[in-house]
Amino acid sequence: MSHTPDLVIANGTVVNSFGRQNVHVVVHGRTIVQLVDASEPVPAAARTIDAAGQLVIPGGVDGHCHVAQVTGRFRTLDDYRTTSTAALWGGTTTIIDFGIPRDARETPLAAVLHKKELARESRCDVALHGSVVQWDETVPWQLEQLAAEGVRSVKMYTTNRGTTMADGDTILKVMREMVRLDGLTYIHAEHDPIIADCTQQHADDGRIGIEHLHRTRPELAEEISVKETLAMAEYTNAPVYFVHQSTPGAVDLVAGARSHGMDAFSETCPHYLTLDDTVYGTSFPEWYACCPPMRSPETVAALRDRLAAGAIHTVASDHSCYDLTQKRERSDDIRAMPHGLPGVETRMPVTFTAMMDATGGAARVEDFVEVFAAGPARINALPGKGTIAAGYDADLVVFDPAQELTVDGAGLHMGTDFSPFDGRTLTGWPAVVVSAGRVVLDAGGFHDPGPVGQFVARNGFREHQAAAATAPVSATPAPAAVYPAAR
């Protein structure tokens, strides 16, 4: 190869989910073209970043973001420019958003195409999930069109009756279609009859404000819904992915299904690993309005243990960018207020801090890379993502696992005026971020690349898993002689 590379990250320790090595990472255009053993001379490049003594990890993949989301009369305050910028500040270089129908008039296909158009303003790469609320005879054709667009997953809610909830018949039929199309079924699992009854009982007693949220959505409701959904997935042979699991019992149910050969996956979120239900007794309980709610301190500790044990496959932000004015408008009634937390920018340090807490400070960076980047990329069948190796996308983070910073919600970049982690000291932050070969964050600050993010078409789920299993990534360093040494 005769041309000069655009970028070399030199002398760093590259950490993938499967191991680490001391190499120079050679980048041309959007792609990693070579890993050169660090004992060899640094190849010449248009720009060289010396990462000696530092860790270089794959750019993060956040598999669960809600951008410009409309829920009833509320709309999140962000757009793709804002959310993708915040993602890059936090070391995430690919986000996966949802095309959820805004009301009964919008079809699943139209919802995705609308989001795909909005995503033209993204600063980082974007993939999409579809969503089905109600089955009709057009759904199979729409799912075929989504697959042709590279959208190979569909989310359904087992709660939120009257808005986004899909009934059992719809879920089962969509699962069958996703098997036919080699796709992945995403599930928000909470048992709606239990939640509806519990919420009504609290309303009848006048205990319906935000300070009572955690009591209206019990752990049992989540776990029963996971159990029912796993039964449908087993019946249809459908791969299934559970979003934002908040209890160890829910994670254990998925682990049990996997032990019997099912393709089932557990996602959790940073807030369920670090915040507990005592937050609803603070002066600002509206900061923590989300579903499921925060759980007891004992449950949070047990969930962290599951993360440390490898039972949780991905950690995603579930980013939803409302502000405090929206949150406080109806904080007297949890049924009327918007739920969801901003978190795409803080996913890296909150997750790493939780892993350090769970392991007594002995967390392996390889395990962090798995839930932060490699696992989300592999499970969501994203080509070129989640690994540092020749031929993969040049999405790279120089990661400082020792850096401690205190979160200032007003100083973040998510387009809202708070963070649920405000005032918390977190460990593990990005020092340099490279997205699609462009240095977007370094000691000089953020360098806006403009609307250069690309839409990522995903592979078929089982096709991708089989390919990964039979052709494991080779990250063996190549000889340095391919490029001239830097002068």
XYZ file of C-alpha atoms in Angstrom:
487
model
C 0.000 0.000 0.000
C 1.713 3.159 -1.195
C -0.519 5.974 0.007
C 0.124 7.669 3.330
C -2.404 6.795 6.040
C -4.576 9.562 7.407
C -4.049 8.696 11.064
C -1.965 6.511 13.319
C -2.763 5.934 16.983
C 0.728 4.967 18.067
C 2.172 2.983 20.962
C -1.118 2.295 22.705
C -2.455 -0.856 24.310
C -5.418 -1.918 22.204
C -8.071 -3.628 24.315
C -10.710 -5.697 22.567
C -13.254 -7.873 24.345
C -11.079 -10.916 23.573
C -7.709 -9.552 24.702
C -5.126 -6.800 24.440
C -1.934 -6.045 22.520
C 0.564 -3.199 22.118
C 0.202 -1.894 18.580
C 0.101 1.105 16.308
C -3.412 1.448 14.819
C -3.205 2.579 11.182
C -6.266 4.347 9.737
C -7.093 5.438 6.214
C -10.420 7.026 5.429
C -13.109 5.439 7.603
C -11.271 2.155 8.046
C -8.598 0.519 10.170
C -6.167 -0.767 7.553
C -3.504 -2.325 9.749
C -2.330 -3.059 13.262
C 1.448 -2.845 13.535
C 3.339 -4.318 16.475
C 4.480 -1.528 18.787
C 8.056 -2.822 18.676
C 8.138 -1.749 15.021
C 8.661 1.866 13.893
C 5.590 4.104 13.890
C 4.262 4.300 10.307
C 4.214 7.757 8.726
C 0.767 9.361 8.601
C -0.935 12.697 8.021
C -1.554 12.789 11.771
C -0.109 10.744 14.598
C -1.495 10.545 18.125
C 0.895 9.094 20.685
C -1.068 6.827 23.038
C 1.959 5.473 24.910
C 0.918 4.168 28.308
C -2.775 4.512 27.395
C -5.591 2.138 26.467
C -7.294 2.209 23.075
C -10.747 0.620 22.907
C -13.432 0.326 20.219
C -15.875 3.198 19.918
C -19.016 2.543 21.905
C -22.236 1.169 20.434
C -25.362 2.353 22.242
C -28.122 -0.019 21.186
C -30.979 1.838 22.868
C -31.502 5.562 22.211
C -34.646 7.605 21.676
C -33.919 10.639 19.481
C -36.590 13.260 18.767
C -39.092 10.912 20.368
C -42.785 11.819 20.450
C -44.804 10.277 23.305
C -48.331 11.592 23.564
C -48.097 15.371 23.790
C -44.450 15.337 24.859
C -41.468 15.411 22.514
C -37.886 15.003 23.626
C -35.928 18.204 23.139
C -33.051 16.755 21.159
C -32.337 16.098 17.505
C -29.720 13.950 15.815
C -27.153 16.708 15.835
C -27.479 17.139 19.601
C -27.647 13.472 20.576
C -24.866 12.337 18.253
C -22.629 15.141 19.520
C -23.284 14.081 23.122
C -22.623 10.456 22.174
C -19.210 11.363 20.757
C -18.341 13.381 23.871
C -19.008 10.161 25.792
C -16.989 7.814 23.568
C -19.988 6.350 21.724
C -19.544 6.343 17.956
C -22.683 4.440 16.885
C -26.219 4.836 18.201
C -29.297 2.751 17.450
C -32.553 4.703 17.564
C -36.175 3.537 17.332
C -38.773 4.248 14.696
C -41.828 4.057 16.969
C -45.171 5.084 15.446
C -46.226 8.402 16.947
C -49.904 7.432 16.845
C -52.225 4.981 15.126
C -51.994 6.914 11.855
C -48.260 6.279 11.420
C -47.185 2.867 10.178
C -44.067 1.044 11.384
C -42.424 1.559 7.996
C -43.252 5.268 7.904
C -41.896 5.735 11.433
C -38.540 4.225 10.460
C -38.272 6.158 7.199
C -39.018 9.373 9.101
C -36.193 8.681 11.566
C -33.834 7.711 8.749
C -34.435 11.104 7.168
C -33.857 12.942 10.449
C -30.625 10.985 10.959
C -29.005 12.829 8.043
C -27.937 15.420 10.628
C -26.085 12.882 12.768
C -22.414 13.373 13.628
C -21.918 9.655 14.316
C -23.152 6.512 12.601
C -26.767 5.474 13.157
C -28.744 2.264 12.907
C -32.452 1.830 13.586
C -34.949 -0.502 15.230
C -38.516 -0.731 14.004
C -41.566 -1.031 16.251
C -44.982 -2.662 15.889
C -47.927 -1.708 18.073
C -50.842 -3.512 16.428
C -50.925 -6.374 13.965
C -52.709 -6.022 10.634
C -52.373 -7.734 7.260
C -49.790 -5.203 6.048
C -47.266 -5.890 8.830
C -45.435 -8.785 7.108
C -44.855 -6.658 4.005
C -43.731 -3.705 6.126
C -41.260 -5.878 8.009
C -39.898 -7.129 4.683
C -39.372 -3.530 3.589
C -37.639 -2.732 6.866
C -35.303 -5.692 6.414
C -34.519 -4.489 2.892
C -33.623 -1.121 4.430
C -31.208 -2.838 6.820
C -33.499 -2.559 9.843
C -33.400 -6.075 11.279
C -34.994 -5.654 14.707
C -38.440 -4.723 15.968
C -39.297 -3.462 19.430
C -42.568 -4.192 21.157
C -43.902 -3.090 24.535
C -45.846 -5.402 26.828
C -47.219 -2.394 28.722
C -48.432 1.175 28.035
C -51.949 0.197 26.975
C -53.583 2.666 24.661
C -50.284 4.010 23.311
C -47.329 1.752 22.451
C -48.427 -1.576 23.953
C -48.581 -4.634 21.664
C -50.900 -7.450 22.706
C -49.767 -11.062 22.963
C -51.124 -12.022 19.550
C -49.173 -9.214 17.914
C -45.959 -10.133 19.714
C -46.204 -13.782 18.737
C -46.987 -13.029 15.089
C -44.173 -10.496 14.820
C -41.757 -13.008 16.363
C -42.668 -15.482 13.634
C -42.023 -12.852 10.974
C -38.676 -11.914 12.493
C -37.606 -15.559 12.374
C -38.578 -15.652 8.684
C -36.594 -12.459 8.028
C -33.623 -13.446 10.230
C -34.270 -10.560 12.596
C -34.205 -9.852 16.317
C -37.206 -9.106 18.535
C -36.691 -6.366 21.129
C -39.011 -6.421 24.145
C -39.866 -3.861 26.827
C -41.075 -6.364 29.415
C -43.479 -5.215 32.139
C -46.747 -7.024 32.883
C -49.429 -4.505 32.008
C -52.377 -5.873 34.076
C -50.248 -5.889 37.229
C -48.928 -2.391 36.581
C -52.351 -1.015 35.671
C -53.945 -2.476 38.800
C -51.124 -1.405 41.099
C -51.092 2.108 39.656
C -54.862 2.420 40.046
C -54.688 1.309 43.669
C -52.093 3.988 44.362
C -54.184 6.584 42.542
C -57.246 5.634 44.606
C -55.170 6.183 47.740
C -53.855 9.542 46.530
C -50.282 8.195 46.186
C -49.733 8.840 42.489
C -46.987 11.481 42.488
C -43.447 10.817 41.298
C -42.289 10.008 44.836
C -44.396 6.807 44.613
C -43.268 5.638 41.155
C -41.178 2.703 42.386
C -44.135 1.248 44.287
C -46.454 1.224 41.259
C -44.233 -0.958 39.047
C -43.091 -3.932 41.167
C -40.229 -6.242 40.283
C -42.736 -9.074 39.887
C -44.340 -7.269 36.933
C -41.048 -7.230 35.053
C -40.131 -10.817 35.798
C -43.545 -12.284 34.926
C -43.455 -10.454 31.599
C -39.957 -11.763 30.849
C -41.136 -15.303 31.639
C -44.179 -15.015 29.356
C -42.159 -13.491 26.521
C -39.492 -16.186 26.764
C -42.242 -18.791 26.385
C -43.415 -17.153 23.157
C -39.823 -16.882 21.914
C -39.255 -20.573 22.640
C -42.496 -21.482 20.859
C -41.579 -19.483 17.742
C -37.803 -20.092 17.902
C -37.327 -16.315 17.832
C -34.166 -14.584 19.058
C -35.237 -12.124 21.755
C -33.525 -9.157 23.395
C -34.873 -7.630 26.610
C -34.272 -3.926 27.045
C -33.453 -2.178 30.342
C -33.665 -5.156 32.690
C -33.665 -3.826 36.235
C -33.785 -6.967 38.408
C -31.454 -9.923 38.899
C -34.484 -12.186 38.621
C -35.161 -10.983 35.074
C -31.515 -11.511 34.127
C -31.571 -15.003 35.650
C -34.619 -15.942 33.578
C -32.748 -15.007 30.403
C -29.672 -16.898 31.565
C -31.831 -19.960 32.157
C -33.281 -19.710 28.653
C -29.795 -19.441 27.178
C -28.692 -22.529 29.081
C -31.382 -24.407 27.140
C -30.121 -23.142 23.791
C -32.310 -20.093 23.248
C -31.018 -16.920 21.634
C -31.963 -14.560 24.457
C -30.145 -11.449 25.653
C -30.191 -9.119 28.654
C -29.618 -5.390 28.424
C -29.452 -3.101 31.415
C -28.848 0.630 31.771
C -26.335 2.662 33.774
C -29.010 4.055 36.095
C -30.171 0.596 37.178
C -26.597 -0.273 38.115
C -25.944 2.816 40.230
C -29.168 4.466 41.446
C -31.659 2.939 43.877
C -35.213 3.725 44.924
C -34.123 6.078 47.725
C -33.837 8.728 44.977
C -37.642 9.040 45.063
C -37.344 10.393 48.597
C -34.943 13.190 47.602
C -35.734 16.819 46.873
C -35.769 16.146 43.108
C -37.551 12.835 42.514
C -38.619 13.987 39.041
C -34.981 13.530 37.907
C -35.559 9.781 38.095
C -38.851 9.291 36.245
C -38.315 6.219 34.093
C -39.846 2.802 33.511
C -38.962 0.437 35.016
C -38.209 2.581 38.072
C -35.131 2.402 40.263
C -35.081 -0.644 42.514
C -34.045 -1.318 46.112
C -30.372 -1.011 47.118
C -30.228 -4.808 47.493
C -31.576 -5.325 43.971
C -29.111 -2.814 42.518
C -26.187 -4.565 44.202
C -27.351 -7.948 42.900
C -27.748 -6.537 39.376
C -24.152 -5.275 39.496
C -23.085 -8.765 40.538
C -24.808 -10.178 37.435
C -22.921 -7.643 35.317
C -19.601 -8.632 36.859
C -20.419 -12.306 36.268
C -21.050 -11.741 32.554
C -24.787 -12.509 32.690
C -25.699 -9.090 31.244
C -24.837 -8.773 27.570
C -25.082 -5.042 26.913
C -25.342 -1.777 28.799
C -27.341 0.844 26.881
C -28.384 4.338 27.870
C -32.120 4.279 26.996
C -31.439 7.949 26.296
C -34.579 10.143 26.382
C -33.969 13.857 26.430
C -36.740 15.602 28.342
C -35.980 18.630 30.485
C -37.072 19.497 34.017
C -39.882 21.780 32.867
C -41.478 18.829 31.070
C -40.797 16.510 33.992
C -42.281 18.871 36.564
C -45.389 19.795 34.627
C -47.217 16.706 35.909
C -44.939 15.307 38.604
C -48.099 15.084 40.717
C -49.327 12.206 38.495
C -46.902 9.630 37.097
C -49.526 8.609 34.527
C -49.319 12.015 32.859
C -45.617 12.902 33.060
C -42.957 11.905 30.516
C -40.636 9.054 31.511
C -37.039 8.606 30.412
C -33.564 9.854 31.318
C -30.746 11.546 29.407
C -27.693 9.298 29.435
C -25.982 8.809 26.065
C -23.032 10.988 27.129
C -22.448 9.432 30.551
C -22.837 5.754 29.604
C -19.085 5.127 29.539
C -18.091 6.395 33.012
C -21.248 5.229 34.803
C -20.920 1.709 33.409
C -17.200 1.469 34.157
C -17.719 2.843 37.663
C -20.443 0.260 38.302
C -18.154 -2.521 37.117
C -15.375 -1.271 39.370
C -17.787 -1.183 42.316
C -18.969 -4.720 41.578
C -15.435 -6.109 41.432
C -13.833 -4.159 44.259
C -11.811 -2.126 41.768
C -10.640 -5.145 39.778
C -12.836 -4.772 36.684
C -11.263 -6.010 33.442
C -11.347 -3.456 30.661
C -11.987 -6.361 28.270
C -15.281 -7.037 30.067
C -16.189 -3.370 29.867
C -15.483 -3.353 26.119
C -17.810 -6.337 25.718
C -20.885 -4.608 27.179
C -20.000 -1.126 25.896
C -19.101 -1.907 22.283
C -18.438 -5.487 21.176
C -21.604 -7.113 22.546
C -24.010 -4.468 21.234
C -22.350 -4.602 17.805
C -22.387 -8.387 17.571
C -25.914 -8.957 18.925
C -27.338 -6.229 16.695
C -25.445 -7.615 13.661
C -23.666 -4.351 12.931
C -20.932 -4.916 10.343
C -17.578 -3.277 11.059
C -18.343 -2.209 14.612
C -17.213 -3.085 18.125
C -13.713 -4.399 17.398
C -10.300 -2.919 16.641
C -8.927 -4.982 13.758
C -7.954 -4.496 10.143
C -11.017 -3.979 7.954
C -13.202 -2.668 10.767
C -14.490 0.892 11.021
C -12.033 3.366 12.523
C -14.125 4.041 15.630
C -11.603 4.353 18.445
C -11.376 5.741 21.959
C -8.256 6.478 23.958
C -9.734 5.480 27.296
C -8.467 6.571 30.702
C -9.726 4.042 33.282
C -8.254 6.053 36.159
C -9.646 9.502 35.388
C -12.204 10.712 37.902
C -14.584 13.547 37.142
C -17.664 14.859 38.923
C -20.729 15.099 36.710
C -22.097 18.586 36.136
C -25.433 18.163 34.391
C -25.381 21.739 33.113
C -21.970 21.174 31.537
C -23.002 18.158 29.451
C -24.102 18.294 25.821
C -27.375 16.349 25.663
C -29.719 19.281 25.131
C -31.346 19.107 28.540
C -30.782 20.859 31.869
C -30.055 17.929 34.195
C -28.382 14.568 34.562
C -29.570 11.853 36.954
C -25.884 11.481 37.867
C -25.353 15.154 38.682
C -22.782 15.591 41.458
C -21.531 12.001 41.295
C -17.833 11.304 40.858
C -17.326 8.741 38.110
C -14.264 6.849 36.901
C -13.270 6.061 33.314
C -13.568 8.779 30.661
C -12.540 9.239 27.030
C -9.392 11.267 26.327
C -9.509 10.993 22.517
C -12.413 9.913 20.329
C -12.062 8.925 16.670
C -15.272 8.405 14.717
C -15.104 6.988 11.187
C -11.436 7.987 11.037
C -11.994 11.577 12.175
C -10.607 12.873 15.462
C -13.664 14.465 17.053
C -12.444 14.824 20.652
C -8.954 15.417 22.001
C -7.128 17.705 24.426
C -8.160 20.637 22.256
C -11.842 19.940 22.832
C -14.637 18.820 20.517
C -14.219 19.130 16.753
C -17.630 19.014 15.099
C -17.275 16.883 11.968
C -20.600 18.075 10.562
C -23.431 15.779 9.420
C -21.132 12.954 8.312
C -22.727 10.061 10.189
C -23.776 7.169 7.990
C -26.791 4.906 8.249
C -25.630 1.377 9.063
C -27.586 -1.412 7.410
C -27.528 -4.478 9.634
C -26.970 -8.097 8.714
C -29.366 -10.913 9.442
C -29.164 -11.943 13.084
C -28.371 -15.659 12.773
C -26.318 -15.118 9.639
C -24.129 -12.641 11.531
C -23.787 -14.823 14.636
C -22.817 -17.849 12.548
C -20.218 -15.867 10.616
C -18.733 -14.520 13.839
C -18.546 -18.015 15.319
C -16.904 -19.655 12.296
C -14.558 -16.812 11.344
C -13.290 -15.191 14.544
C -11.594 -11.830 14.213
C -7.866 -11.886 13.657
C -6.180 -8.888 15.228
C -2.634 -10.189 14.688
C -0.235 -7.276 14.109
C 1.205 -7.002 10.629
C 4.798 -6.151 9.708
C 5.563 -2.453 9.646
C 7.275 -2.606 6.279
C 4.016 -1.936 4.445
C 4.325 1.749 5.372
C 7.361 4.005 5.688
C 8.277 4.928 9.237
C 7.428 8.348 10.588
C 10.258 10.835 10.461
